[in-house]
Tab-separated table of C-alpha atoms and ligand atoms in Angstrom:
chain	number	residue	atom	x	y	z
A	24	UNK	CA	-78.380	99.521	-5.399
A	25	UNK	CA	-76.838	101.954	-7.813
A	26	UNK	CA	-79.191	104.562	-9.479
A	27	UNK	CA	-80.543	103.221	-13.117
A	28	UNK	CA	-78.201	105.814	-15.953
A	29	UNK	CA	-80.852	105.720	-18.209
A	30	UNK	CA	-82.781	107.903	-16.003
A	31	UNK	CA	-79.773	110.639	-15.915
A	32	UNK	CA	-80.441	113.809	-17.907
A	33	UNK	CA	-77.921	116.369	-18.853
A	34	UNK	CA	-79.787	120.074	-18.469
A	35	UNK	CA	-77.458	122.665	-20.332
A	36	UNK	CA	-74.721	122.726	-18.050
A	37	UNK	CA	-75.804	120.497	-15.581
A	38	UNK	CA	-74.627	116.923	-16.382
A	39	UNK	CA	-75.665	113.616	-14.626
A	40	UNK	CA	-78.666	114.847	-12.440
A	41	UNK	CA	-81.737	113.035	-11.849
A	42	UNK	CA	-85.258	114.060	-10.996
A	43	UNK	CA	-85.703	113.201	-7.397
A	44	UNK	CA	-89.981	112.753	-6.584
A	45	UNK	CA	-91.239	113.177	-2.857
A	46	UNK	CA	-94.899	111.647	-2.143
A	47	UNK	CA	-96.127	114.329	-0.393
A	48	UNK	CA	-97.313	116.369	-3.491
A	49	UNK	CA	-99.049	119.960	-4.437
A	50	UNK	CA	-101.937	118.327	-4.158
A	51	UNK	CA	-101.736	117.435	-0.743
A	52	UNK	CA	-100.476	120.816	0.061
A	53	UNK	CA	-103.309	122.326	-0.986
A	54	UNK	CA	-105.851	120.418	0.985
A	55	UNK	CA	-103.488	121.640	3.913
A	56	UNK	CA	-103.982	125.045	2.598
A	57	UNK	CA	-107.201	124.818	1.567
A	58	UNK	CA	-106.246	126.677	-1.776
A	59	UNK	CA	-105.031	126.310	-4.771
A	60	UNK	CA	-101.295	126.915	-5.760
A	61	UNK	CA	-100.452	129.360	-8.803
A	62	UNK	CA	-98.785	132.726	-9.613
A	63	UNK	CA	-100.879	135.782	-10.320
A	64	UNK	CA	-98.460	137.991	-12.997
A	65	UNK	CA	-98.215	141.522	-12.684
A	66	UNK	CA	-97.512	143.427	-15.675
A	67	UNK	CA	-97.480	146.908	-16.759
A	68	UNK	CA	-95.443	150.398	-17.221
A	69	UNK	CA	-93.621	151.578	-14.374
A	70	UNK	CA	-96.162	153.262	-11.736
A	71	UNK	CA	-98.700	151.693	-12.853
A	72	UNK	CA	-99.862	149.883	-9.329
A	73	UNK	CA	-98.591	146.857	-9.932
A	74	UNK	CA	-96.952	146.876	-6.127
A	75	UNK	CA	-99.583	148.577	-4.395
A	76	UNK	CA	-102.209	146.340	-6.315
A	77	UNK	CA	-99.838	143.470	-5.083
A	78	UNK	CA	-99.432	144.458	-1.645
A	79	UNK	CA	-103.568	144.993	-1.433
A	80	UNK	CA	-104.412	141.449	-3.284
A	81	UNK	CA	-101.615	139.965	-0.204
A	82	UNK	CA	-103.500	141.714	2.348
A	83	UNK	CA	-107.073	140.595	1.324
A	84	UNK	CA	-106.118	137.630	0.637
A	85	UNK	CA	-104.543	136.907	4.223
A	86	UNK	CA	-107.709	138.302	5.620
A	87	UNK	CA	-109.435	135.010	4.038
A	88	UNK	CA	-106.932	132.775	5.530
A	89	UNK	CA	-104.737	132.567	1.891
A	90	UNK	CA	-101.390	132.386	2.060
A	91	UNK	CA	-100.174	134.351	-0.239
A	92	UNK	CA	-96.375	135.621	-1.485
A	93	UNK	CA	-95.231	138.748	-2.875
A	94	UNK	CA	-91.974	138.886	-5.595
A	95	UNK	CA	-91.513	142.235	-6.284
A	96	UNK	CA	-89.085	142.699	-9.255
A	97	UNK	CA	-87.374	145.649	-7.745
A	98	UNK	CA	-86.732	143.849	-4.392
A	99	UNK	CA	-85.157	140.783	-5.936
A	100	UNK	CA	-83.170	143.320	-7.931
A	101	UNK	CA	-82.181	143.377	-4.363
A	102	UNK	CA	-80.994	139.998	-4.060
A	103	UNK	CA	-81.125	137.279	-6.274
A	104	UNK	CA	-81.120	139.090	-9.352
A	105	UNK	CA	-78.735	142.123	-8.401
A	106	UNK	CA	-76.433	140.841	-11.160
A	107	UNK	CA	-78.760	142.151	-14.012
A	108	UNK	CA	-79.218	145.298	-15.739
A	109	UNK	CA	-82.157	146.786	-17.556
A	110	UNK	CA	-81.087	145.549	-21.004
A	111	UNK	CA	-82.909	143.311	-22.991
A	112	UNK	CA	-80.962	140.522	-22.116
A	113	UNK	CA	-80.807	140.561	-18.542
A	114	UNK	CA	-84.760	142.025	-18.384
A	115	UNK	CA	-85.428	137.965	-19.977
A	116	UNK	CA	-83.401	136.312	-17.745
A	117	UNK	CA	-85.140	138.866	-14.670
A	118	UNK	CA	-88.384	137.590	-15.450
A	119	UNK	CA	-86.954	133.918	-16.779
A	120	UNK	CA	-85.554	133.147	-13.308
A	121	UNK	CA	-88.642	135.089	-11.080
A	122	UNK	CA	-90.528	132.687	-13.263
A	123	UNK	CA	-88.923	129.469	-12.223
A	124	UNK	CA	-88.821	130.642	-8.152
A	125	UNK	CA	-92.705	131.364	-8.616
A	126	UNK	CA	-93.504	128.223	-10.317
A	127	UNK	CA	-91.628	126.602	-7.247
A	128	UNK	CA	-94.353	128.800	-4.825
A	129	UNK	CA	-97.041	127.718	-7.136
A	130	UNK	CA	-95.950	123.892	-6.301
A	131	UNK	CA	-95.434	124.617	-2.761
A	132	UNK	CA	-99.522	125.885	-2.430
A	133	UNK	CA	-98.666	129.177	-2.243
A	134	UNK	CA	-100.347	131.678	-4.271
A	135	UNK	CA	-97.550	133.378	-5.634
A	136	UNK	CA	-98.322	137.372	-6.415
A	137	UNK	CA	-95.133	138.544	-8.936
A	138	UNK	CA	-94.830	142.360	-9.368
A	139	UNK	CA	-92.717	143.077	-12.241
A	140	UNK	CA	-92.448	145.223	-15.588
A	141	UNK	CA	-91.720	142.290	-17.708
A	142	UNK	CA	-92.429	144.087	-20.799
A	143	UNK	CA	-91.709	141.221	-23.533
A	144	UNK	CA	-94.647	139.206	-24.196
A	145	UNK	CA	-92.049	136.525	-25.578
A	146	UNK	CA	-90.751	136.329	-21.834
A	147	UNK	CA	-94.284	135.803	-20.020
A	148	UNK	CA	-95.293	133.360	-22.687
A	149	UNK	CA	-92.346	131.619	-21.904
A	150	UNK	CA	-93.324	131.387	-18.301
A	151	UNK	CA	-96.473	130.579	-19.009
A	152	UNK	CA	-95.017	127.336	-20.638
A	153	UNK	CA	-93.445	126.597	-17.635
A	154	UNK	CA	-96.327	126.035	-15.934
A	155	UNK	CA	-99.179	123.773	-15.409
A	156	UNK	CA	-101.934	124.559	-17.305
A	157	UNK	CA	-104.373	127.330	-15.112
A	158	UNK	CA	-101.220	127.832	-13.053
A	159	UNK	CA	-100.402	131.541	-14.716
A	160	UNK	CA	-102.413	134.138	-14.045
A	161	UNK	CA	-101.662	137.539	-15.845
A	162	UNK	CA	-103.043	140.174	-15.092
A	163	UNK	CA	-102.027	143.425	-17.379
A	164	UNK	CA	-102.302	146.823	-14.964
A	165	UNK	CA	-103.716	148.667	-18.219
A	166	UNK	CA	-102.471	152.674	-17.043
A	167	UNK	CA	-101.618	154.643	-19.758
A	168	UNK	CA	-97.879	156.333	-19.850
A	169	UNK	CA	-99.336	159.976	-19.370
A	170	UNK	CA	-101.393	158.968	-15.988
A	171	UNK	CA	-97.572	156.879	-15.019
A	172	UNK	CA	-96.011	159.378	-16.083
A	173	UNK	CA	-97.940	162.182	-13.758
A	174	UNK	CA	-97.248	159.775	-10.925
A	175	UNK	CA	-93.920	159.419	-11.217
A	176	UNK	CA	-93.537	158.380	-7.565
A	177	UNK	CA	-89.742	157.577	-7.367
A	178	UNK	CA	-89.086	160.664	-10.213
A	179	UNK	CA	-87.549	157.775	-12.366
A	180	UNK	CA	-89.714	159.526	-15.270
A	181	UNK	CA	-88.164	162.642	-14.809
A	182	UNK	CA	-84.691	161.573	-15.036
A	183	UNK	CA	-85.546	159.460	-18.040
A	184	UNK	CA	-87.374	162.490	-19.791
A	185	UNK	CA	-83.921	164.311	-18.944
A	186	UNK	CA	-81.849	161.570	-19.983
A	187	UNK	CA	-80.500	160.397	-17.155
A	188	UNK	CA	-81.822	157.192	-17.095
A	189	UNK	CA	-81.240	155.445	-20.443
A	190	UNK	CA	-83.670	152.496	-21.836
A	191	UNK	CA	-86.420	153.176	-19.398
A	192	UNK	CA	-89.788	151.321	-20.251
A	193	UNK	CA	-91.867	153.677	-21.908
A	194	UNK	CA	-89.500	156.564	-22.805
A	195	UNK	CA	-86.686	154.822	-24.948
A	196	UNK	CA	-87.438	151.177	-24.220
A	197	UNK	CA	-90.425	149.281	-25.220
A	198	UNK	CA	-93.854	148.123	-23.187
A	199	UNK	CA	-95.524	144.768	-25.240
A	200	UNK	CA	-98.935	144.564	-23.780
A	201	UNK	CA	-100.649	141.328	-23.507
A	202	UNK	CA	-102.157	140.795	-26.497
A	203	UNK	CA	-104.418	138.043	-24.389
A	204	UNK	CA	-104.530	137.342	-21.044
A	205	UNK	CA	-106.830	136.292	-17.993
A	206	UNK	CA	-107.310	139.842	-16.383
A	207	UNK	CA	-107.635	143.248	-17.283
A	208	UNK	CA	-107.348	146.295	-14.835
A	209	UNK	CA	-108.404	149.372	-15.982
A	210	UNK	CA	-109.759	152.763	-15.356
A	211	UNK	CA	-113.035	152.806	-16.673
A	212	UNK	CA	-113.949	156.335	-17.906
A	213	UNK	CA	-113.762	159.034	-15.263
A	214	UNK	CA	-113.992	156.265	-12.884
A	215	UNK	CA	-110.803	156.184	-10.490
A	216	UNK	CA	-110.692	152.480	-8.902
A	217	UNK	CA	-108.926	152.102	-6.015
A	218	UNK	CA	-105.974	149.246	-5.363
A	219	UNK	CA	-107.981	147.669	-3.855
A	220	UNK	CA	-110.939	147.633	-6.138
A	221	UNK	CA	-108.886	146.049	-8.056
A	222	UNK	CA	-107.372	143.871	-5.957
A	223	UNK	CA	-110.841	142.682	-5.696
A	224	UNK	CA	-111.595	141.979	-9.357
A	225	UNK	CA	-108.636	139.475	-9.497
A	226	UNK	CA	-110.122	137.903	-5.839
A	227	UNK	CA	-113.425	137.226	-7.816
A	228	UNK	CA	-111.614	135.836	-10.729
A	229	UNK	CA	-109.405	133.295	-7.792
A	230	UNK	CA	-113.019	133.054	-6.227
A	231	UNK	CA	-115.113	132.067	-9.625
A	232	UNK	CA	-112.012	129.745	-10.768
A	233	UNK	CA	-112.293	127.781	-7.762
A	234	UNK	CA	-108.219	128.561	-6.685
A	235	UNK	CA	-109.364	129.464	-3.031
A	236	UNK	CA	-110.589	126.126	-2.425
A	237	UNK	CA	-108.808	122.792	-2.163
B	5	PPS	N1	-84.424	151.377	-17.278
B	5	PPS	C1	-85.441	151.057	-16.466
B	5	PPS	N2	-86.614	150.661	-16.979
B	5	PPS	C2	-87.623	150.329	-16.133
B	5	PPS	N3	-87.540	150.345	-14.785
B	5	PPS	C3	-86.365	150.717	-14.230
B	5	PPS	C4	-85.279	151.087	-15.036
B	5	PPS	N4	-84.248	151.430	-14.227
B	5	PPS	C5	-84.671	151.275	-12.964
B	5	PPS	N5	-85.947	150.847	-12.953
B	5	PPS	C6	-86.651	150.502	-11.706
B	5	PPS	O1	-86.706	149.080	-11.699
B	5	PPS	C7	-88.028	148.604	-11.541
B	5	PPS	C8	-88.382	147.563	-12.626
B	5	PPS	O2	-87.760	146.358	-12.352
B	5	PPS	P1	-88.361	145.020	-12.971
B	5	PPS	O3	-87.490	143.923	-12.461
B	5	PPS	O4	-89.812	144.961	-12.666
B	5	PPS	O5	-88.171	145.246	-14.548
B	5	PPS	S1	-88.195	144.192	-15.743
B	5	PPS	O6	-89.388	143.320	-15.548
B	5	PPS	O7	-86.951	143.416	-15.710
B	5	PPS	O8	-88.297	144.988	-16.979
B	5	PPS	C9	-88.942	149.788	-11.729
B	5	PPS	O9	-89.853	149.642	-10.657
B	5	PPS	P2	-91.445	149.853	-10.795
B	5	PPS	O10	-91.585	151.342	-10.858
B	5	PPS	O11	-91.970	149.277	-9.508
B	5	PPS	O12	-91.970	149.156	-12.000
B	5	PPS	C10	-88.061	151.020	-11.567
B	5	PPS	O13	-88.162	151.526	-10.258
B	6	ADP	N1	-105.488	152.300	-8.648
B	6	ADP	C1	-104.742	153.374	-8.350
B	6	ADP	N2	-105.305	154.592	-8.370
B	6	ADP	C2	-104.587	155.677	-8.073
B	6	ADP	N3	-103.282	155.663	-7.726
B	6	ADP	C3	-102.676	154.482	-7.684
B	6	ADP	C4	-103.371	153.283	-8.000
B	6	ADP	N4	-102.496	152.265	-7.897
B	6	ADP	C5	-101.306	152.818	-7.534
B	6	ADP	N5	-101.429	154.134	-7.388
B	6	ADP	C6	-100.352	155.070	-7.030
B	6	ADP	O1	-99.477	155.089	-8.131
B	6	ADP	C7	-98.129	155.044	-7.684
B	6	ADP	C8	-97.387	153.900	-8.330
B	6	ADP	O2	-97.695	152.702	-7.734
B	6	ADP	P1	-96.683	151.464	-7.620
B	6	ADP	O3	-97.482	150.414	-6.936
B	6	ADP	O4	-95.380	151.844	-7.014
B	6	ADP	O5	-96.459	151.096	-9.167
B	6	ADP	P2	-95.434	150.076	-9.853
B	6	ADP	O6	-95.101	149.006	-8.842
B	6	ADP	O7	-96.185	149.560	-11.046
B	6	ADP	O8	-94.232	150.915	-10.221
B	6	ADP	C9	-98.162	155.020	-6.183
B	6	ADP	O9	-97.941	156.343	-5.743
B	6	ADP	C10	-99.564	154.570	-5.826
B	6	ADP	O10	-100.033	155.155	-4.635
């Protein structure tokens, strides 16, 4: 029998598609997993942690028997996304489409870590909205531009200071930081966390929210 037209949608450029359901669903992958899918978002300057933090969440969270996946905005500059620059533009549709492939892990079980700048808070509240409700998880990576700055692991800083590297976040291109969000990470005082210290503080929040059980 011949597919019902009423339930054909037209999707900006795609015309004629239909929404095809399976019945094994997210919840059924996460009593497989024994977890809860969502996507923990990374934001903050340049060198602020948000990789190592990522990379140190990953690792503790494999330790518990979480699966767990990493999209680093600089490696799927790699891949994927290796058709957009660092202007405004291409920065939405960066985080726009690293939104959609995490909301994809989120479905799948996975517990989706992304590690990006994303510096417009019109761009994460628009992948917030693609979500389930409790499925988005930011988490701002609160380091001040002086203490990035002193870092300055890849020298990108440098070069920007110099000029050599126009519109870079911080120096000649603007940081929006979350004016609310689920997590916080920040230096407190003279206090120097470690990544993971604070990898832990967003474990406790997954722990206390009930996303690393079924
Ligand atoms: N102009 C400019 N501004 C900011 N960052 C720059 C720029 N040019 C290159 N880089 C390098 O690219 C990494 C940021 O990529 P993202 O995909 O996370 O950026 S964004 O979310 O689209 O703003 C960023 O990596 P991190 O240091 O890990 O944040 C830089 O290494
Ligand atoms: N909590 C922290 N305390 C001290 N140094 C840190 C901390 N987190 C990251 N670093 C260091 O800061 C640098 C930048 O980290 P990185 O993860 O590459 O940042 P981003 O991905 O935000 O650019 C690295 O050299 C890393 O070792």
């Amino acid at each position: 029998m011949g597919k019902n037209l009423s339930q054909m949608s037209n999707v900006a450029n795609s015309t004629n598609i239909m929404w095809h359901d399976c019945p094994i669903q997210k919840q059924d992958r996460q009593q497989l997993l024994q977890q809860k899918g969502c996507v923990i978002w990374l934001t903050g300057l340049s060198g602020s942690g948000k990789s190592t933090i990522a990379c140190a969440l990953s690792r503790s969270l494999h330790s518990k028997g979480k699966l767990s996946y990493i999209l680093d905005g600089d490696n799927i500059r790699h891949g994927l996304n290796q058709d957009l620059s660092f202007r405004a533009e291409d920065r939405s549709e960066n985080i726009r489409r690293i939104g959609e492939v995490a909301k994809l892990f989120a479905d799948a079980g996975v517990i989706c870590i992304t590690s990006l700048i994303s510096p417009y808070q019109k761009d994460r509240d628009a992948c917030r909205a693609l979500m389930p409700k409790g499925d988005f998880i930011e988490v701002f990576i609160d380091v001040p531009l002086h203490v990035c700055e002193a870092r300055d692991p890849k020298g990108l800083y440098k070069l920007a200071r110099a000029g050599k590297i126009k519109g870079f976040t911080g120096i000649d291109d603007p940081y929006e930081p979350p004016s609310s969000c689920e997590i916080v990470l920040q230096q407190k005082g003279s206090n120097c966390k470690s990544p993971s210290d604070m990898a832990e503080e967003v474990i406790s929040y997954l722990e206390e929210n009930g996303y690393l059980r079924a």
